Amino acid sequence: MSKILVIAEHLDGKLNSSTARAVSAAVAVKGAAIDVLVLADNVDAIAAEAAKIDGVSRVLTVARAENAHPLAAVLAPQIAKAAAGYSHVFVPSTTFGKDVAPRVAALLGVAQVSDVMSVETAHTFKRPIYAGNAIITVEADASHTVVATIRSASWPAAGAIASSAPVEALTIDAALPTHTRFVELKQGSSDRPDLQSASKVVSGGRGVGSKENFDIIFKFADRIGAAVGASRAAVDAGYVPSDLQVGQTGKIIAPELYMAIGISGAIQHLTGIKDAGTIVAINKDGEAPIFEIADFGLVGDLFKIIPELEQALS
Amino acid sequence: MKILVGYKRVVDYNVRIQVKPDGSGVVTDGVKLSANPFDDIALEEALRLREKGVAEEVIVVGIGPTDLTAHLRNGLAMGANRAIHVVTGDAVQPLTAARVFLKLIEKEQPELVILGKQAIDDDANQTGQMLAALWDRPQATFASKVEIADGKATVTREVDAGLEVIEAELPAVITTDLRLNEPRFIKLPDIMKAKSKPIDTIELGSLGVEAHDHLKTTHYAAPAKRSKGVMVKDAAELVAALKQKGLL
Ligand SMILES: Cc1cc2nc3c(=O)[nH]c(=O)nc-3n(C[C@H](O)[C@H](O)[C@H](O)COP(=O)(O)OP(=O)(O)OC[C@H]3O[C@@H](n4cnc5c(N)ncnc54)[C@H](O)[C@@H]3O)c2cc1C
Ligand SMILES: Cc1cc2nc3c(=O)[nH]c(=O)nc-3n(C[C@H](O)[C@H](O)[C@H](O)COP(=O)(O)OP(=O)(O)OC[C@H]3O[C@@H](n4cnc5c(N)ncnc54)[C@H](O)[C@@H]3O)c2cc1C
């Protein structure tokens, strides 16, 4: 039988929804027992949240001051030790998981399956390559631990239950390196919904033209309660910070509604939004590739259309 | 200080990848190949560190088939001092690539290894992290700013929550994100100069590393296609359509 260890992702004492998505992937491995591992300085609140995820048998915690920030070099040896006896280690495919999981795999001497989109059997998975232009089926060696990162956009968050799974503290005897130190995290402080879990996202591209002009995107997003995203060109041009980039090398998202405004629709951008429910494109160029995949397309000047949309809403 | 740079050849990012109808692979015959964009950024960063006097030598490393030479010459033309070509006809998975880099590190003793955060063919995003684990040294992935001073690297990393700054004692592994720098273009005279720069050739087998197939790819499929939707004539029609779907 499969025993799966899911590594919890969290920030500021709160569980990230990517964890419940990784649990969904673990549930897709038939008959698996699923434990969630929380590594933090203060584990209690995070563990309590994890214990309420449907499908979780146990929550294991390692509370150490060194775990205050997610440094891969510090976390990986602990995860590798905790993985003993597990057939699988699943980690969200976010920058957190992408950083730490390969380090765990290498310590265990095993390969890693990146960006799992679907679970076929306990050792067979589907994952995207070439910016999502091909989907491969990969088979992992059944005699090894499977280390995999889970592509959040492919999995719904497992629901919350009323009861709680038991929480157990683990003592892990691992020497932790001091060669890597956290200095600071500069967060784009925002009251807006989180880009990765929002049900609606409004994104702006190079067509928006400047940092000042981007206000029109922010205002419209606020109007409909959406998170804000951007193309690489918009980020490179300094209109918005890098954590708003959507695409192959930015965030892969799956909102119910995605509105691409002044974005041409390069394959690297489309990779990030393939799983969106409904895609709306607004672009002044009727030939822009974004219209090939948009459910609703509107040709025109965004600076004229957005005010019209706001008006139509009121 | 010496810097080792991963310089992988991949299908050019402008190529529209086609999956073979029988699901045995993707069409790579005759398609344009280029340096992995993240590796051009890695090389650029190494060259800038050399120009600032932080590093003396920049070595580009390619792991792949015999015809990789021309690709490595591009790295030399861009400015690397020399190249190492680890020859193998087999596909190289990240764990194998990491083991190869570790062998080269033992030989070359670099203080910094800069790799791309991901190769845009397989999109694995693993090699640098695996190498750092095997080497038991710090990793600073997804770097958008690197400063080297007093035996340590201060690296700004592009993470989901924003920008994270970490300090890593050298030697260390850094993997590059897109905004770290803008790689220079190769000039014609540099291509001529590169012809006399050395490329060491090493058989993968002679490093004591096996090109294991840790993961087997059993099938390739084209992604599910999104069908083209409808064009609406104005903002009012768009709002009505989205309201009808319960999205607004
Ligand atoms: C290795 C690699 C990785 C990459 N990763 C990513 C990634 O993760 N995410 C990403 O987005 N890109 C990525 N890119 C870049 C990608 O190839 C494109 O360059 C980028 O997506 C283009 O952004 P854009 O659509 O905003 O800009 P453009 O392609 O310049 O498009 C701007 C659009 O705005 C329209 N427009 C202009 N003015 C107006 C107006 N007033 N009203 C309405 N429409 C207007 C134009 O018609 C045009 O279609 C990557 C590239 C590489 C090589
Ligand atoms: C359909 C298909 C066919 C393939 N056929 C071949 C083949 O015939 N021969 C072959 O060699 N590979 C082949 N590959 C690629 C091989 O499978 C990948 O190199 C391997 O999976 C590593 O993944 P990655 O490069 O995405 O790793 P990542 O971890 O994403 O790479 C990160 C970084 O590591 C460094 N790096 C990784 N590999 C190398 C390398 N080989 N040389 C220099 N630096 C490197 C680079 O700096 C790179 O930016 C093929 C891949 C696919 C999808």
XYZ file of C-alpha atoms and ligand atoms in Angstrom:
668
model
C 0.000 0.000 0.000
C 1.177 3.530 -0.707
C 2.175 5.811 2.149
C 2.429 9.411 1.084
C 4.120 12.268 2.892
C 2.816 15.652 1.754
C 5.032 18.614 2.632
C 3.007 21.588 3.877
C 3.671 25.012 2.398
C 2.917 27.978 4.627
C 3.655 31.649 5.103
C 3.133 33.896 8.128
C 1.630 31.039 10.144
C -0.988 30.203 7.537
C -1.245 27.132 5.363
C -1.024 27.776 1.613
C -3.854 26.247 -0.447
C -1.204 24.495 -2.561
C -0.953 22.002 0.324
C -4.602 20.908 0.044
C -4.093 20.623 -3.729
C -1.124 18.316 -3.198
C -3.325 16.265 -0.839
C -5.838 15.879 -3.698
C -3.084 14.381 -5.837
C -2.196 12.032 -2.971
C -5.848 10.971 -2.699
C -5.701 10.094 -6.411
C -3.155 7.389 -5.566
C -5.631 4.636 -4.710
C -5.786 3.491 -1.114
C -2.892 5.658 0.044
C -2.377 6.642 3.680
C -1.623 10.365 3.683
C 0.399 12.252 6.274
C 1.180 15.960 6.118
C 4.536 17.202 7.393
C 4.729 20.725 8.826
C 8.198 22.222 9.297
C 8.097 25.612 10.994
C 9.205 27.502 14.080
C 5.660 27.737 15.397
C 3.772 24.737 14.075
C 0.493 24.733 16.006
C -1.780 26.936 13.921
C -0.483 25.500 10.661
C -0.845 21.925 11.887
C -4.397 22.603 13.065
C -5.307 23.815 9.574
C -3.619 20.823 7.915
C -5.446 18.406 10.231
C -8.756 19.547 8.781
C -7.909 18.672 5.174
C -10.112 15.831 3.949
C -8.117 12.654 3.340
C -5.283 13.347 5.788
C -4.539 10.537 8.294
C -1.970 12.316 10.456
C -0.173 15.607 10.704
C 3.485 15.423 11.692
C 5.292 18.478 12.962
C 8.897 19.540 13.375
C 9.129 22.745 15.384
C 12.605 24.257 15.247
C 13.823 27.839 15.206
C 15.864 26.999 12.080
C 12.587 26.297 10.247
C 11.315 29.861 10.589
C 12.004 30.495 6.900
C 11.782 27.973 4.096
C 15.474 27.478 3.263
C 15.836 24.384 1.085
C 19.270 23.524 2.457
C 17.827 23.458 5.996
C 14.501 21.759 5.258
C 15.690 19.074 2.835
C 17.734 16.965 5.296
C 14.773 16.921 7.698
C 12.319 15.920 4.979
C 14.685 13.231 3.682
C 14.874 11.733 7.196
C 11.115 11.975 7.715
C 10.542 10.258 4.363
C 11.825 6.916 5.662
C 9.051 4.352 5.333
C 7.047 6.403 2.834
C 6.527 5.304 -0.757
C 5.924 8.870 -1.965
C 6.845 12.443 -1.036
C 4.569 15.044 -2.631
C 5.438 18.745 -2.578
C 3.456 21.607 -4.151
C 4.986 22.792 -7.428
C 5.294 26.382 -6.246
C 8.588 28.239 -5.871
C 8.734 26.698 -2.371
C 8.360 23.124 -3.650
C 10.462 23.620 -6.757
C 13.295 24.820 -4.539
C 13.199 22.122 -1.873
C 11.914 18.926 -3.568
C 14.864 18.263 -5.914
C 17.187 18.707 -2.948
C 15.217 16.029 -1.085
C 15.227 13.728 -4.137
C 18.996 14.036 -4.506
C 19.538 13.277 -0.804
C 17.417 10.150 -1.282
C 19.293 9.351 -4.506
C 16.114 9.256 -6.580
C 14.745 11.084 -9.592
C 11.941 13.603 -9.261
C 8.734 13.837 -11.224
C 8.087 17.576 -11.718
C 4.638 19.166 -12.123
C 2.340 16.161 -11.804
C -0.928 16.892 -13.659
C -2.533 13.510 -13.218
C -1.949 10.271 -11.352
C -2.446 7.192 -13.547
C -1.200 4.574 -11.090
C 0.936 4.768 -7.947
C 4.047 5.021 -10.148
C 2.753 6.497 -13.392
C 2.087 10.189 -13.818
C 1.398 12.752 -16.487
C 3.394 15.966 -16.674
C 3.904 18.814 -19.157
C 7.117 19.518 -21.064
C 8.012 22.178 -23.644
C 5.915 24.841 -21.948
C 2.916 22.512 -21.937
C 3.092 21.805 -25.661
C 3.468 18.123 -24.964
C 2.192 15.995 -22.122
C 4.272 12.976 -21.216
C 3.429 9.867 -19.264
C 6.337 8.967 -16.979
C 6.932 5.833 -15.013
C 8.940 6.010 -11.816
C 10.926 3.065 -10.508
C 8.598 1.217 -8.082
C 11.542 0.135 -5.923
C 12.380 3.759 -5.033
C 10.623 6.500 -3.120
C 8.732 8.718 -5.556
C 9.510 12.389 -5.054
C 7.100 14.556 -7.027
C 5.998 18.151 -7.239
C 2.280 18.685 -7.777
C 1.112 21.206 -10.370
C -1.380 23.217 -8.310
C -3.502 24.339 -11.272
C -4.333 20.712 -12.129
C -5.805 19.829 -8.743
C -8.686 21.219 -6.704
C -7.953 21.919 -3.049
C -9.114 18.974 -0.923
C -12.034 20.121 1.232
C -12.062 20.866 4.938
C -13.700 18.458 7.378
C -15.251 19.101 10.782
C -13.155 16.589 12.713
C -9.373 16.757 12.886
C -6.653 14.250 12.090
C -4.229 13.609 14.969
C -1.173 15.880 15.212
C 2.126 14.320 16.308
C 5.454 16.006 16.991
C 8.444 14.394 15.298
C 11.976 14.493 16.579
C 14.361 14.468 13.684
C 17.993 13.936 14.267
C 19.579 15.767 11.360
C 22.555 18.097 11.334
C 21.371 21.353 9.788
C 23.723 23.531 7.774
C 24.303 27.182 8.653
C 25.861 28.096 5.290
C 22.587 29.522 3.969
C 20.821 32.354 5.772
C 17.524 34.106 5.291
C 17.843 37.898 5.081
C 14.398 39.207 4.183
C 11.228 38.729 2.203
C 9.928 41.739 0.331
C 6.284 41.006 -0.115
C 4.124 42.860 -2.535
C 1.694 43.821 0.204
C -1.764 43.647 -1.243
C -5.317 43.398 -0.040
C -6.258 41.848 -3.355
C -6.992 38.149 -3.739
C -3.943 35.928 -4.091
C -3.034 35.376 -7.745
C -2.535 31.647 -7.378
C -5.821 30.815 -5.734
C -8.141 33.590 -6.957
C -11.266 32.605 -8.864
C -10.939 35.663 -11.089
C -7.773 37.161 -12.525
C -7.318 40.279 -14.632
C -3.939 40.454 -16.359
C -2.297 43.287 -18.225
C 0.459 43.107 -20.823
C 2.808 45.380 -22.678
C -0.251 46.958 -24.289
C -1.001 48.712 -21.001
C 2.019 50.872 -21.741
C 3.312 52.078 -18.365
C 3.340 51.630 -14.628
C 0.932 54.556 -14.231
C -1.449 53.137 -16.829
C -1.520 49.850 -14.953
C -3.764 51.556 -12.401
C -6.615 51.034 -14.815
C -6.035 47.245 -14.545
C -5.838 47.356 -10.742
C -8.980 49.457 -10.506
C -10.941 47.178 -12.783
C -9.726 44.081 -10.918
C -10.863 45.626 -7.623
C -14.211 46.402 -9.180
C -14.871 42.713 -9.938
C -12.953 41.283 -6.944
C -10.168 39.794 -9.057
C -6.468 39.218 -8.500
C -4.033 40.991 -10.829
C -1.560 39.230 -13.104
C 0.760 40.296 -15.912
C 2.748 39.086 -18.885
C 6.496 38.852 -18.769
C 6.787 41.884 -21.029
C 4.830 43.959 -18.509
C 7.037 42.767 -15.654
C 10.265 43.265 -17.602
C 9.176 46.802 -18.449
C 8.738 47.474 -14.732
C 4.971 48.081 -14.811
C 4.394 45.554 -11.992
C 6.496 43.385 -9.639
C 7.766 39.977 -10.738
C 5.440 37.958 -8.498
C 2.569 38.921 -10.798
C 4.048 37.150 -13.841
C 1.829 34.464 -15.314
C 3.272 31.823 -17.628
C 5.830 29.090 -18.227
C 8.371 30.752 -16.008
C 5.962 32.610 -13.774
C 2.802 31.374 -12.123
C 0.618 28.636 -13.568
C -2.947 29.437 -12.612
C -6.438 28.064 -13.141
C -9.021 30.715 -12.200
C -12.647 30.432 -13.255
C -12.303 33.692 -15.164
C -9.102 34.984 -16.781
C -9.086 38.336 -18.558
C -6.030 39.050 -20.727
C -5.849 42.755 -21.525
C -3.207 44.065 -23.941
C -1.518 40.657 -24.006
C -0.640 39.104 -27.366
C -0.807 35.454 -26.290
C 2.746 34.077 -26.651
C 2.955 30.328 -25.951
C 4.968 30.991 -22.815
C 2.096 33.090 -21.487
C -0.647 30.679 -22.582
C 1.082 27.851 -20.686
C 0.167 29.633 -17.507
C -3.559 29.903 -18.219
C -4.467 26.739 -20.145
C -6.597 25.418 -17.321
C -8.577 28.581 -16.734
C -12.346 28.125 -16.906
C -13.219 31.039 -19.179
C -10.641 33.179 -20.973
C -11.495 36.698 -22.121
C -9.148 38.587 -24.439
C -9.172 42.313 -25.054
C -6.703 43.453 -27.676
C -6.632 46.118 -30.355
C -5.099 43.696 -32.848
C -7.775 41.325 -34.191
C -5.007 38.966 -35.363
C -3.403 38.557 -31.909
C -2.861 34.839 -31.121
C -4.665 35.233 -27.790
C -7.951 35.201 -29.713
C -7.237 31.630 -30.877
C -7.824 30.331 -27.380
C -10.120 32.955 -25.872
C -13.715 31.984 -25.079
C -14.734 35.606 -25.526
C -12.745 38.046 -27.616
C -13.207 41.774 -27.933
C -11.162 43.800 -30.401
C -10.473 47.379 -29.394
C -8.455 49.869 -27.368
C -8.245 48.793 -23.751
C -8.293 52.393 -22.531
C -11.691 52.798 -24.135
C -13.062 49.337 -23.351
C -12.256 49.138 -19.636
C -14.284 52.261 -18.743
C -17.102 50.849 -20.867
C -16.938 47.563 -18.976
C -17.107 49.435 -15.680
C -20.085 51.336 -16.932
C -21.848 48.180 -18.127
C -21.319 46.695 -14.677
C -22.955 49.520 -12.789
C 37.644 32.556 -8.558
C 36.451 30.062 -11.095
C 32.828 29.836 -12.240
C 31.260 26.771 -13.826
C 28.247 27.511 -16.025
C 25.648 25.025 -17.304
C 25.175 25.590 -21.014
C 22.479 23.326 -22.357
C 21.272 23.160 -25.939
C 17.515 23.009 -26.346
C 14.868 23.418 -29.018
C 14.616 27.160 -29.657
C 11.827 28.844 -27.709
C 10.176 30.089 -30.902
C 9.645 26.589 -32.279
C 6.109 25.295 -32.042
C 6.587 21.808 -30.689
C 4.659 19.022 -32.425
C 4.017 15.655 -30.848
C 4.550 12.700 -33.219
C 1.229 11.079 -34.148
C 2.289 7.705 -32.712
C 3.045 9.258 -29.315
C 6.697 8.175 -29.389
C 8.146 11.639 -28.934
C 8.171 15.168 -30.224
C 9.417 16.196 -33.642
C 12.987 17.428 -33.187
C 14.354 16.661 -36.666
C 15.434 19.810 -38.425
C 14.102 22.180 -35.767
C 16.208 25.120 -34.660
C 18.307 24.490 -31.560
C 19.628 27.252 -29.305
C 21.161 27.740 -25.918
C 18.634 27.373 -23.102
C 17.658 31.052 -22.468
C 18.292 30.652 -18.736
C 21.799 29.398 -19.499
C 22.584 32.441 -21.622
C 21.602 34.445 -18.554
C 23.823 32.233 -16.374
C 26.775 32.776 -18.699
C 26.133 36.525 -18.885
C 26.154 36.768 -15.087
C 29.418 34.842 -14.881
C 31.000 37.093 -17.509
C 29.913 40.215 -15.631
C 31.470 38.848 -12.447
C 34.694 38.295 -14.372
C 34.545 41.817 -15.827
C 34.094 43.197 -12.299
C 37.201 41.311 -11.227
C 35.296 38.980 -8.912
C 36.106 35.954 -11.063
C 39.085 35.067 -13.227
C 37.804 32.152 -15.244
C 34.430 31.163 -16.700
C 33.942 27.616 -17.934
C 30.853 26.531 -19.879
C 29.715 22.937 -19.545
C 27.564 21.001 -21.979
C 26.430 17.427 -21.534
C 25.236 15.865 -24.744
C 26.018 14.270 -28.088
C 29.182 14.771 -30.174
C 27.653 17.521 -32.307
C 27.390 19.821 -29.286
C 30.717 21.456 -30.240
C 29.212 24.249 -32.340
C 26.870 25.128 -29.494
C 29.734 25.288 -27.006
C 31.632 27.540 -29.433
C 28.767 30.020 -29.053
C 29.370 30.028 -25.312
C 33.050 30.664 -25.961
C 32.205 33.417 -28.441
C 30.017 35.042 -25.834
C 33.104 35.175 -23.652
C 33.720 31.986 -21.664
C 37.415 31.148 -21.263
C 36.984 27.479 -22.065
C 34.442 24.727 -22.396
C 33.963 21.214 -21.117
C 31.967 18.851 -23.275
C 30.778 15.733 -21.480
C 29.884 13.403 -24.311
C 26.915 11.084 -24.230
C 24.428 9.909 -26.807
C 21.828 9.213 -24.132
C 19.205 11.606 -22.819
C 20.509 13.053 -19.572
C 18.052 13.335 -16.711
C 18.603 15.957 -13.979
C 20.020 13.573 -11.366
C 22.581 12.362 -13.896
C 23.384 15.927 -14.954
C 23.877 16.836 -11.268
C 26.207 13.863 -10.740
C 28.224 14.915 -13.780
C 28.524 18.486 -12.496
C 29.664 17.155 -9.120
C 32.484 15.224 -10.812
C 33.532 18.349 -12.690
C 33.441 20.352 -9.466
C 35.787 17.856 -7.815
C 38.182 18.359 -10.707
C 37.867 22.113 -11.223
C 37.169 23.336 -7.675
C 34.992 26.311 -8.710
C 33.665 28.679 -6.078
C 30.473 29.285 -7.947
C 28.290 27.171 -10.208
C 25.594 29.004 -12.146
C 22.864 27.005 -13.881
C 19.561 27.933 -15.449
C 16.532 27.549 -13.174
C 14.976 25.284 -15.769
C 15.684 24.027 -19.244
C 12.829 24.991 -21.515
C 12.575 21.559 -23.152
C 11.977 19.286 -20.202
C 11.059 22.113 -17.781
C 12.322 19.938 -14.936
C 13.736 22.707 -12.721
C 15.856 20.282 -10.705
C 19.511 20.097 -11.687
C 20.875 22.994 -9.603
C 19.046 21.941 -6.458
C 20.159 18.320 -6.864
C 23.738 19.399 -7.424
C 23.706 21.578 -4.299
C 22.418 18.623 -2.265
C 25.039 16.193 -3.587
C 27.766 18.797 -3.086
C 26.387 19.640 0.370
C 26.591 23.365 -0.416
C 24.084 26.276 -0.456
C 21.636 26.801 -3.283
C 20.155 30.114 -4.342
C 17.522 29.338 -6.946
C 15.499 31.672 -9.215
C 18.015 34.507 -8.796
C 17.161 37.975 -10.041
C 20.119 39.726 -8.388
C 23.508 38.430 -7.291
C 26.157 40.188 -5.229
C 29.423 38.520 -4.318
C 31.498 39.861 -1.425
C 33.417 38.563 1.587
C 33.173 34.927 0.573
C 29.441 34.937 0.268
C 26.724 35.518 -2.302
C 23.770 37.723 -1.449
C 21.018 36.653 -3.785
C 17.570 38.071 -4.454
C 15.197 35.289 -5.442
C 11.910 35.556 -7.325
C 9.470 33.611 -5.157
C 5.682 33.371 -5.272
C 5.261 35.765 -2.368
C 7.595 38.433 -3.749
C 11.360 38.834 -3.563
C 13.364 36.859 -1.027
C 16.937 37.747 -0.130
C 19.280 35.061 1.157
C 22.972 34.827 1.952
C 24.944 31.819 0.808
C 28.516 31.070 1.780
C 30.731 30.157 -1.160
C 31.132 27.769 -2.811
C 27.492 27.665 -3.840
C 25.070 26.908 -6.645
C 22.974 29.695 -8.147
C 20.158 29.157 -10.643
C 19.044 32.043 -12.817
C 15.658 33.634 -13.366
C 14.776 35.726 -16.404
C 15.323 39.137 -14.883
C 18.846 38.569 -13.610
C 20.324 40.265 -16.674
C 20.037 40.669 -20.429
C 22.562 38.492 -22.216
C 24.885 40.189 -24.709
C 24.803 39.389 -28.399
C 27.657 37.501 -29.947
C 29.738 39.607 -32.361
C 31.398 38.233 -35.460
C 35.031 38.823 -34.367
C 34.249 36.943 -31.153
C 33.213 33.912 -33.171
C 36.629 33.954 -34.850
C 38.417 34.361 -31.512
C 36.398 31.511 -30.010
C 37.865 29.083 -32.528
C 41.152 29.032 -30.664
C 39.641 28.592 -27.219
C 39.933 25.103 -25.739
C 37.088 22.588 -25.445
C 37.879 19.627 -23.183
C 36.056 16.504 -24.210
C 35.256 13.877 -21.607
C 33.236 10.704 -22.129
C 30.400 10.570 -19.614
C 31.269 6.954 -18.804
C 34.841 7.893 -17.865
C 33.527 10.094 -15.031
C 32.092 7.048 -13.327
C 28.558 8.333 -13.827
C 25.942 6.226 -15.543
C 23.264 7.872 -17.662
C 20.480 6.031 -15.870
C 16.929 6.321 -17.019
C 15.579 7.058 -13.589
C 12.224 7.900 -15.083
C 10.823 6.222 -18.175
C 8.712 8.240 -20.561
C 6.157 5.843 -21.987
C 3.973 8.169 -24.021
C 3.824 11.668 -25.507
C 0.526 13.400 -26.182
C -0.508 16.761 -27.511
C -2.165 18.891 -24.825
C -5.943 19.191 -24.772
C -6.799 22.033 -27.117
C -8.925 24.965 -26.130
C -11.335 25.680 -28.903
C -11.684 29.162 -30.332
C -14.616 30.926 -28.724
C -16.752 33.786 -29.938
C -16.009 37.416 -30.663
C -18.271 39.924 -28.947
C -18.959 43.330 -30.425
C -18.680 45.568 -27.381
C -18.240 45.877 -23.641
C -21.962 45.552 -22.903
C -22.190 42.249 -24.767
C -19.111 40.935 -22.945
C -20.499 41.834 -19.526
C -23.834 40.229 -20.421
C -22.113 37.019 -21.569
C -20.014 36.793 -18.395
C -23.022 37.527 -16.184
C -24.946 34.781 -17.911
C -22.172 32.331 -17.076
C -22.282 33.495 -13.461
C -18.737 34.869 -13.678
C -19.581 38.473 -12.854
C 12.332 31.389 -21.851
C 11.162 32.303 -21.931
C 10.233 32.293 -20.916
C 9.134 33.148 -20.956
N 8.228 33.080 -19.941
C 7.143 33.881 -19.987
C 6.156 33.832 -18.959
O 6.266 33.098 -17.977
N 5.073 34.646 -19.069
C 4.899 35.497 -20.135
O 3.883 36.202 -20.170
N 5.819 35.567 -21.103
C 6.936 34.789 -21.052
N 7.860 34.906 -22.026
C 7.734 36.023 -23.006
C 6.779 35.783 -24.139
O 7.433 35.103 -25.190
C 6.240 37.130 -24.671
O 7.318 37.944 -25.048
C 5.368 37.914 -23.682
O 4.378 37.073 -23.125
C 4.729 39.085 -24.395
O 3.992 39.866 -23.487
P 2.776 40.759 -23.983
O 1.754 39.888 -24.603
O 2.369 41.610 -22.841
O 3.490 41.733 -25.006
P 3.302 41.857 -26.642
O 3.575 40.541 -27.235
O 4.124 43.005 -26.974
O 1.786 42.144 -26.774
C 1.162 43.342 -26.430
C -0.244 43.282 -26.982
O -0.959 44.424 -26.544
C -1.822 44.841 -27.589
N -2.111 46.253 -27.365
C -1.260 47.300 -27.434
N -1.898 48.444 -27.117
C -3.177 48.126 -26.851
C -4.329 48.883 -26.478
N -4.272 50.186 -26.287
N -5.491 48.224 -26.304
C -5.557 46.874 -26.491
N -4.512 46.120 -26.839
C -3.316 46.730 -27.003
C -1.047 44.571 -28.841
O -1.921 44.406 -29.953
C -0.324 43.262 -28.502
O -1.053 42.119 -28.906
C 8.963 34.050 -22.021
C 9.902 34.061 -23.053
C 11.001 33.208 -23.011
C 11.979 33.250 -24.113
C 11.570 14.446 -26.007
C 12.874 14.642 -25.356
C 14.008 14.100 -25.940
C 15.255 14.318 -25.370
N 16.347 13.809 -25.970
C 17.561 14.079 -25.464
C 18.746 13.592 -26.076
O 18.703 12.904 -27.103
N 19.942 13.924 -25.524
C 20.013 14.705 -24.416
O 21.106 14.987 -23.948
N 18.917 15.158 -23.790
C 17.696 14.879 -24.293
N 16.583 15.353 -23.669
C 16.717 16.256 -22.532
C 16.890 15.530 -21.224
O 15.887 14.628 -20.955
C 16.906 16.650 -20.192
O 18.142 17.269 -20.364
C 16.891 16.175 -18.790
O 15.628 15.655 -18.508
C 17.243 17.308 -17.842
O 16.133 18.136 -17.668
P 16.282 19.664 -17.698
O 17.408 20.000 -18.563
O 14.922 20.164 -17.944
O 16.779 19.945 -16.220
P 16.699 21.258 -15.480
O 16.873 20.855 -14.073
O 15.464 22.007 -15.874
O 17.978 22.041 -15.992
C 18.432 23.159 -15.270
C 19.808 23.560 -15.686
O 20.746 22.518 -15.483
C 21.808 22.611 -16.440
N 21.789 21.418 -17.284
C 20.888 20.412 -17.288
N 21.201 19.507 -18.224
C 22.305 19.956 -18.833
C 23.106 19.483 -19.915
N 22.798 18.354 -20.563
N 24.195 20.208 -20.281
C 24.517 21.360 -19.646
N 23.800 21.869 -18.622
C 22.713 21.180 -18.232
C 21.502 23.829 -17.262
O 22.162 24.927 -16.704
C 19.980 23.965 -17.111
O 19.535 25.288 -17.337
C 15.345 15.104 -24.203
C 14.203 15.615 -23.615
C 12.982 15.405 -24.186
C 11.786 16.001 -23.552
